[in-house]
Amino acid sequence: MWIKPELVSPSALWTTEQCNEWFYLEKRRGHGGDIGLPGALLKSMDSFMTNILPWRILYAVDELDSRYQIAAGWDEGEIRSRWEFLEKE
């Protein structure tokens, strides 16, 4: 889903799946596939603290790592459709 842009900092808790000149598609560590012990702990922590959506798209404003989260989603298919829209435009 598209969300109101929110300034975020790059974090080791997220992995970049794809990127281009302006946007980053990121996945939260600990969600999906073989997550290992650190990922399992992170996923457990996420479930207790808040409902953190495991996928997001960031807009890169400049070279100083200023990034705004503009989309988030529960599943890969949802966020990939947003990513494809951005790549077409």
mmCIF file of N, CA and C in Angstrom:
data_model
loop_
_atom_site.group_PDB
_atom_site.id
_atom_site.type_symbol
_atom_site.label_atom_id
_atom_site.label_comp_id
_atom_site.label_asym_id
_atom_site.label_seq_id
_atom_site.Cartn_x
_atom_site.Cartn_y
_atom_site.Cartn_z
ATOM 1 N N MET A 1 0.834 -1.165 0.000
ATOM 2 C CA MET A 1 0.000 0.000 0.000
ATOM 3 C C MET A 1 0.884 1.236 0.000
ATOM 4 N N TRP A 2 0.389 2.274 -0.649
ATOM 5 C CA TRP A 2 1.097 3.547 -0.607
ATOM 6 C C TRP A 2 0.844 4.169 0.754
ATOM 7 N N ILE A 3 1.839 4.828 1.307
ATOM 8 C CA ILE A 3 1.685 5.460 2.608
ATOM 9 C C ILE A 3 2.184 6.898 2.541
ATOM 10 N N LYS A 4 1.828 7.681 3.555
ATOM 11 C CA LYS A 4 2.342 9.038 3.658
ATOM 12 C C LYS A 4 3.859 8.948 3.831
ATOM 13 N N PRO A 5 4.640 9.675 3.014
ATOM 14 C CA PRO A 5 6.101 9.581 3.109
ATOM 15 C C PRO A 5 6.605 9.869 4.522
ATOM 16 N N GLU A 6 7.505 9.018 4.969
ATOM 17 C CA GLU A 6 8.068 9.124 6.310
ATOM 18 C C GLU A 6 9.578 8.957 6.217
ATOM 19 N N LEU A 7 10.322 9.903 6.791
ATOM 20 C CA LEU A 7 11.782 9.847 6.768
ATOM 21 C C LEU A 7 12.267 8.653 7.587
ATOM 22 N N VAL A 8 13.127 7.826 6.991
ATOM 23 C CA VAL A 8 13.695 6.665 7.684
ATOM 24 C C VAL A 8 15.203 6.640 7.466
ATOM 25 N N SER A 9 15.889 5.946 8.335
ATOM 26 C CA SER A 9 17.340 5.785 8.214
ATOM 27 C C SER A 9 17.648 4.394 7.691
ATOM 28 N N PRO A 10 18.712 4.250 6.910
ATOM 29 C CA PRO A 10 19.124 2.905 6.499
ATOM 30 C C PRO A 10 19.394 2.067 7.750
ATOM 31 N N SER A 11 19.039 0.797 7.698
ATOM 32 C CA SER A 11 19.156 -0.050 8.876
ATOM 33 C C SER A 11 19.634 -1.443 8.499
ATOM 34 N N ALA A 12 20.414 -2.045 9.375
ATOM 35 C CA ALA A 12 20.880 -3.418 9.174
ATOM 36 C C ALA A 12 19.745 -4.419 9.346
ATOM 37 N N LEU A 13 18.587 -3.967 9.818
ATOM 38 C CA LEU A 13 17.440 -4.857 9.990
ATOM 39 C C LEU A 13 16.696 -5.084 8.680
ATOM 40 N N TRP A 14 17.118 -4.398 7.616
ATOM 41 C CA TRP A 14 16.486 -4.515 6.303
ATOM 42 C C TRP A 14 17.535 -4.911 5.270
ATOM 43 N N THR A 15 17.126 -5.701 4.273
ATOM 44 C CA THR A 15 18.013 -6.046 3.164
ATOM 45 C C THR A 15 17.430 -5.474 1.879
ATOM 46 N N THR A 16 18.289 -4.944 1.032
ATOM 47 C CA THR A 16 17.848 -4.381 -0.241
ATOM 48 C C THR A 16 17.705 -5.504 -1.254
ATOM 49 N N GLU A 17 16.489 -5.676 -1.772
ATOM 50 C CA GLU A 17 16.198 -6.699 -2.774
ATOM 51 C C GLU A 17 16.469 -6.166 -4.180
ATOM 52 N N GLN A 18 16.088 -4.914 -4.433
ATOM 53 C CA GLN A 18 16.307 -4.255 -5.724
ATOM 54 C C GLN A 18 16.479 -2.770 -5.467
ATOM 55 N N CYS A 19 17.160 -2.104 -6.393
ATOM 56 C CA CYS A 19 17.268 -0.653 -6.294
ATOM 57 C C CYS A 19 17.522 -0.084 -7.682
ATOM 58 N N ASN A 20 17.222 1.185 -7.813
ATOM 59 C CA ASN A 20 17.560 1.920 -9.019
ATOM 60 C C ASN A 20 18.041 3.298 -8.579
ATOM 61 N N GLU A 21 18.070 4.236 -9.480
ATOM 62 C CA GLU A 21 18.619 5.557 -9.155
ATOM 63 C C GLU A 21 17.866 6.251 -8.019
ATOM 64 N N TRP A 22 16.556 6.043 -7.918
ATOM 65 C CA TRP A 22 15.730 6.788 -6.970
ATOM 66 C C TRP A 22 15.075 5.957 -5.872
ATOM 67 N N PHE A 23 14.913 4.656 -6.086
ATOM 68 C CA PHE A 23 14.112 3.848 -5.169
ATOM 69 C C PHE A 23 14.839 2.597 -4.698
ATOM 70 N N TYR A 24 14.467 2.140 -3.495
ATOM 71 C CA TYR A 24 14.986 0.904 -2.910
ATOM 72 C C TYR A 24 13.810 0.023 -2.507
ATOM 73 N N LEU A 25 13.841 -1.233 -2.916
ATOM 74 C CA LEU A 25 12.861 -2.225 -2.478
ATOM 75 C C LEU A 25 13.550 -3.053 -1.405
ATOM 76 N N GLU A 26 13.005 -3.026 -0.185
ATOM 77 C CA GLU A 26 13.662 -3.690 0.932
ATOM 78 C C GLU A 26 12.748 -4.696 1.620
ATOM 79 N N LYS A 27 13.385 -5.720 2.191
ATOM 80 C CA LYS A 27 12.692 -6.771 2.925
ATOM 81 C C LYS A 27 13.243 -6.799 4.345
ATOM 82 N N ARG A 28 12.361 -6.911 5.307
ATOM 83 C CA ARG A 28 12.759 -6.981 6.713
ATOM 84 C C ARG A 28 13.443 -8.319 6.983
ATOM 85 N N ARG A 29 14.575 -8.289 7.646
ATOM 86 C CA ARG A 29 15.247 -9.543 8.008
ATOM 87 C C ARG A 29 14.333 -10.340 8.940
ATOM 88 N N GLY A 30 14.358 -11.665 8.775
ATOM 89 C CA GLY A 30 13.564 -12.522 9.643
ATOM 90 C C GLY A 30 12.216 -12.903 9.069
ATOM 91 N N HIS A 31 11.927 -12.489 7.840
ATOM 92 C CA HIS A 31 10.645 -12.806 7.215
ATOM 93 C C HIS A 31 10.882 -13.585 5.933
ATOM 94 N N GLY A 32 10.277 -14.769 5.856
ATOM 95 C CA GLY A 32 10.344 -15.579 4.644
ATOM 96 C C GLY A 32 11.613 -16.389 4.517
ATOM 97 N N GLY A 33 11.507 -17.509 3.821
ATOM 98 C CA GLY A 33 12.666 -18.336 3.502
ATOM 99 C C GLY A 33 13.382 -18.879 4.720
ATOM 100 N N ASP A 34 14.656 -19.187 4.555
ATOM 101 C CA ASP A 34 15.499 -19.697 5.632
ATOM 102 C C ASP A 34 15.990 -18.505 6.439
ATOM 103 N N ILE A 35 15.405 -18.294 7.623
ATOM 104 C CA ILE A 35 15.691 -17.076 8.371
ATOM 105 C C ILE A 35 16.788 -17.236 9.411
ATOM 106 N N GLY A 36 17.095 -18.445 9.824
ATOM 107 C CA GLY A 36 18.137 -18.668 10.814
ATOM 108 C C GLY A 36 17.732 -18.150 12.187
ATOM 109 N N LEU A 37 18.596 -18.354 13.165
ATOM 110 C CA LEU A 37 18.303 -17.958 14.539
ATOM 111 C C LEU A 37 18.169 -16.442 14.708
ATOM 112 N N PRO A 38 19.114 -15.625 14.191
ATOM 113 C CA PRO A 38 18.949 -14.170 14.348
ATOM 114 C C PRO A 38 17.651 -13.662 13.719
ATOM 115 N N GLY A 39 17.314 -14.182 12.544
ATOM 116 C CA GLY A 39 16.077 -13.773 11.884
ATOM 117 C C GLY A 39 14.850 -14.188 12.660
ATOM 118 N N ALA A 40 14.884 -15.382 13.242
ATOM 119 C CA ALA A 40 13.757 -15.863 14.043
ATOM 120 C C ALA A 40 13.562 -14.987 15.276
ATOM 121 N N LEU A 41 14.659 -14.582 15.904
ATOM 122 C CA LEU A 41 14.561 -13.696 17.065
ATOM 123 C C LEU A 41 13.984 -12.339 16.673
ATOM 124 N N LEU A 42 14.428 -11.806 15.549
ATOM 125 C CA LEU A 42 13.923 -10.518 15.077
ATOM 126 C C LEU A 42 12.438 -10.608 14.749
ATOM 127 N N LYS A 43 12.029 -11.676 14.092
ATOM 128 C CA LYS A 43 10.620 -11.860 13.753
ATOM 129 C C LYS A 43 9.771 -11.955 15.018
ATOM 130 N N SER A 44 10.257 -12.663 16.029
ATOM 131 C CA SER A 44 9.538 -12.763 17.301
ATOM 132 C C SER A 44 9.429 -11.400 17.967
ATOM 133 N N MET A 45 10.510 -10.652 17.968
ATOM 134 C CA MET A 45 10.503 -9.318 18.558
ATOM 135 C C MET A 45 9.506 -8.415 17.833
ATOM 136 N N ASP A 46 9.481 -8.484 16.500
ATOM 137 C CA ASP A 46 8.540 -7.683 15.717
ATOM 138 C C ASP A 46 7.101 -7.999 16.095
ATOM 139 N N SER A 47 6.791 -9.270 16.312
ATOM 140 C CA SER A 47 5.413 -9.660 16.594
ATOM 141 C C SER A 47 4.945 -9.161 17.959
ATOM 142 N N PHE A 48 5.860 -8.989 18.903
ATOM 143 C CA PHE A 48 5.478 -8.502 20.219
ATOM 144 C C PHE A 48 5.412 -6.982 20.287
ATOM 145 N N MET A 49 6.316 -6.312 19.593
ATOM 146 C CA MET A 49 6.409 -4.857 19.704
ATOM 147 C C MET A 49 5.334 -4.150 18.890
ATOM 148 N N THR A 50 5.330 -4.332 17.609
ATOM 149 C CA THR A 50 4.378 -3.662 16.722
ATOM 150 C C THR A 50 4.166 -4.524 15.495
ATOM 151 N N ASN A 51 3.234 -4.141 14.680
ATOM 152 C CA ASN A 51 3.018 -4.834 13.407
ATOM 153 C C ASN A 51 3.856 -4.164 12.331
ATOM 154 N N ILE A 52 5.106 -4.534 12.251
ATOM 155 C CA ILE A 52 6.010 -3.986 11.247
ATOM 156 C C ILE A 52 5.806 -4.758 9.957
ATOM 157 N N LEU A 53 5.453 -4.047 8.900
ATOM 158 C CA LEU A 53 5.262 -4.691 7.604
ATOM 159 C C LEU A 53 6.621 -5.128 7.064
ATOM 160 N N PRO A 54 6.732 -6.361 6.557
ATOM 161 C CA PRO A 54 8.038 -6.895 6.175
ATOM 162 C C PRO A 54 8.592 -6.413 4.833
ATOM 163 N N TRP A 55 7.834 -5.663 4.062
ATOM 164 C CA TRP A 55 8.306 -5.144 2.772
ATOM 165 C C TRP A 55 8.103 -3.637 2.741
ATOM 166 N N ARG A 56 9.048 -2.923 2.101
ATOM 167 C CA ARG A 56 8.889 -1.476 1.968
ATOM 168 C C ARG A 56 9.626 -0.975 0.739
ATOM 169 N N ILE A 57 9.192 0.196 0.278
ATOM 170 C CA ILE A 57 9.873 0.896 -0.811
ATOM 171 C C ILE A 57 10.289 2.257 -0.273
ATOM 172 N N LEU A 58 11.554 2.595 -0.509
ATOM 173 C CA LEU A 58 12.093 3.876 -0.069
ATOM 174 C C LEU A 58 12.429 4.744 -1.269
ATOM 175 N N TYR A 59 12.205 6.045 -1.114
ATOM 176 C CA TYR A 59 12.584 7.032 -2.120
ATOM 177 C C TYR A 59 13.851 7.718 -1.626
ATOM 178 N N ALA A 60 14.923 7.673 -2.421
ATOM 179 C CA ALA A 60 16.202 8.285 -2.051
ATOM 180 C C ALA A 60 16.209 9.740 -2.501
ATOM 181 N N VAL A 61 16.335 10.644 -1.554
ATOM 182 C CA VAL A 61 16.276 12.072 -1.842
ATOM 183 C C VAL A 61 17.606 12.598 -2.356
ATOM 184 N N ASP A 62 18.697 12.174 -1.750
ATOM 185 C CA ASP A 62 20.015 12.684 -2.129
ATOM 186 C C ASP A 62 21.085 11.646 -1.804
ATOM 187 N N GLU A 63 22.328 12.010 -1.986
ATOM 188 C CA GLU A 63 23.434 11.099 -1.732
ATOM 189 C C GLU A 63 23.756 10.964 -0.248
ATOM 190 N N LEU A 64 23.081 11.704 0.601
ATOM 191 C CA LEU A 64 23.370 11.692 2.033
ATOM 192 C C LEU A 64 22.537 10.665 2.797
ATOM 193 N N ASP A 65 21.996 9.680 2.096
ATOM 194 C CA ASP A 65 21.180 8.623 2.695
ATOM 195 C C ASP A 65 19.890 9.128 3.329
ATOM 196 N N SER A 66 19.367 10.239 2.835
ATOM 197 C CA SER A 66 18.037 10.669 3.249
ATOM 198 C C SER A 66 17.032 9.884 2.425
ATOM 199 N N ARG A 67 16.233 9.066 3.091
ATOM 200 C CA ARG A 67 15.273 8.216 2.392
ATOM 201 C C ARG A 67 13.906 8.316 3.045
ATOM 202 N N TYR A 68 12.889 8.295 2.200
ATOM 203 C CA TYR A 68 11.510 8.337 2.669
ATOM 204 C C TYR A 68 10.817 7.033 2.316
ATOM 205 N N GLN A 69 10.161 6.432 3.302
ATOM 206 C CA GLN A 69 9.363 5.243 3.028
ATOM 207 C C GLN A 69 8.068 5.704 2.376
ATOM 208 N N ILE A 70 7.772 5.160 1.180
ATOM 209 C CA ILE A 70 6.583 5.589 0.442
ATOM 210 C C ILE A 70 5.571 4.463 0.244
ATOM 211 N N ALA A 71 5.984 3.215 0.491
ATOM 212 C CA ALA A 71 5.071 2.079 0.350
ATOM 213 C C ALA A 71 5.503 0.981 1.306
ATOM 214 N N ALA A 72 4.525 0.185 1.748
ATOM 215 C CA ALA A 72 4.800 -0.943 2.634
ATOM 216 C C ALA A 72 3.787 -2.034 2.350
ATOM 217 N N GLY A 73 4.154 -3.268 2.659
ATOM 218 C CA GLY A 73 3.227 -4.362 2.399
ATOM 219 C C GLY A 73 3.524 -5.604 3.205
ATOM 220 N N TRP A 74 2.482 -6.447 3.341
ATOM 221 C CA TRP A 74 2.618 -7.713 4.058
ATOM 222 C C TRP A 74 3.212 -8.804 3.187
ATOM 223 N N ASP A 75 2.927 -8.755 1.872
ATOM 224 C CA ASP A 75 3.420 -9.840 1.023
ATOM 225 C C ASP A 75 4.195 -9.296 -0.167
ATOM 226 N N GLU A 76 5.020 -10.160 -0.704
ATOM 227 C CA GLU A 76 5.916 -9.771 -1.787
ATOM 228 C C GLU A 76 5.159 -9.353 -3.043
ATOM 229 N N GLY A 77 4.079 -10.059 -3.374
ATOM 230 C CA GLY A 77 3.314 -9.737 -4.575
ATOM 231 C C GLY A 77 2.759 -8.327 -4.553
ATOM 232 N N GLU A 78 2.249 -7.923 -3.395
ATOM 233 C CA GLU A 78 1.689 -6.573 -3.245
ATOM 234 C C GLU A 78 2.755 -5.505 -3.478
ATOM 235 N N ILE A 79 3.901 -5.663 -2.831
ATOM 236 C CA ILE A 79 4.931 -4.630 -2.931
ATOM 237 C C ILE A 79 5.604 -4.646 -4.299
ATOM 238 N N ARG A 80 5.713 -5.819 -4.916
ATOM 239 C CA ARG A 80 6.300 -5.903 -6.264
ATOM 240 C C ARG A 80 5.432 -5.173 -7.288
ATOM 241 N N SER A 81 4.104 -5.203 -7.115
ATOM 242 C CA SER A 81 3.236 -4.468 -8.045
ATOM 243 C C SER A 81 3.480 -2.963 -7.932
ATOM 244 N N ARG A 82 3.738 -2.474 -6.725
ATOM 245 C CA ARG A 82 4.072 -1.052 -6.528
ATOM 246 C C ARG A 82 5.434 -0.742 -7.166
ATOM 247 N N TRP A 83 6.378 -1.669 -7.001
ATOM 248 C CA TRP A 83 7.714 -1.497 -7.572
ATOM 249 C C TRP A 83 7.638 -1.413 -9.093
ATOM 250 N N GLU A 84 6.875 -2.308 -9.701
ATOM 251 C CA GLU A 84 6.728 -2.308 -11.161
ATOM 252 C C GLU A 84 6.103 -1.007 -11.650
ATOM 253 N N PHE A 85 5.144 -0.477 -10.895
ATOM 254 C CA PHE A 85 4.533 0.803 -11.249
ATOM 255 C C PHE A 85 5.594 1.905 -11.269
ATOM 256 N N LEU A 86 6.443 1.946 -10.249
ATOM 257 C CA LEU A 86 7.486 2.976 -10.181
ATOM 258 C C LEU A 86 8.499 2.842 -11.313
ATOM 259 N N GLU A 87 8.836 1.619 -11.678
ATOM 260 C CA GLU A 87 9.800 1.423 -12.757
ATOM 261 C C GLU A 87 9.233 1.832 -14.113
ATOM 262 N N LYS A 88 7.929 1.703 -14.297
ATOM 263 C CA LYS A 88 7.304 2.101 -15.562
ATOM 264 C C LYS A 88 7.219 3.610 -15.689
ATOM 265 N N GLU A 89 7.028 4.282 -14.581
ATOM 266 C CA GLU A 89 6.842 5.737 -14.603
ATOM 267 C C GLU A 89 8.137 6.426 -14.621
#
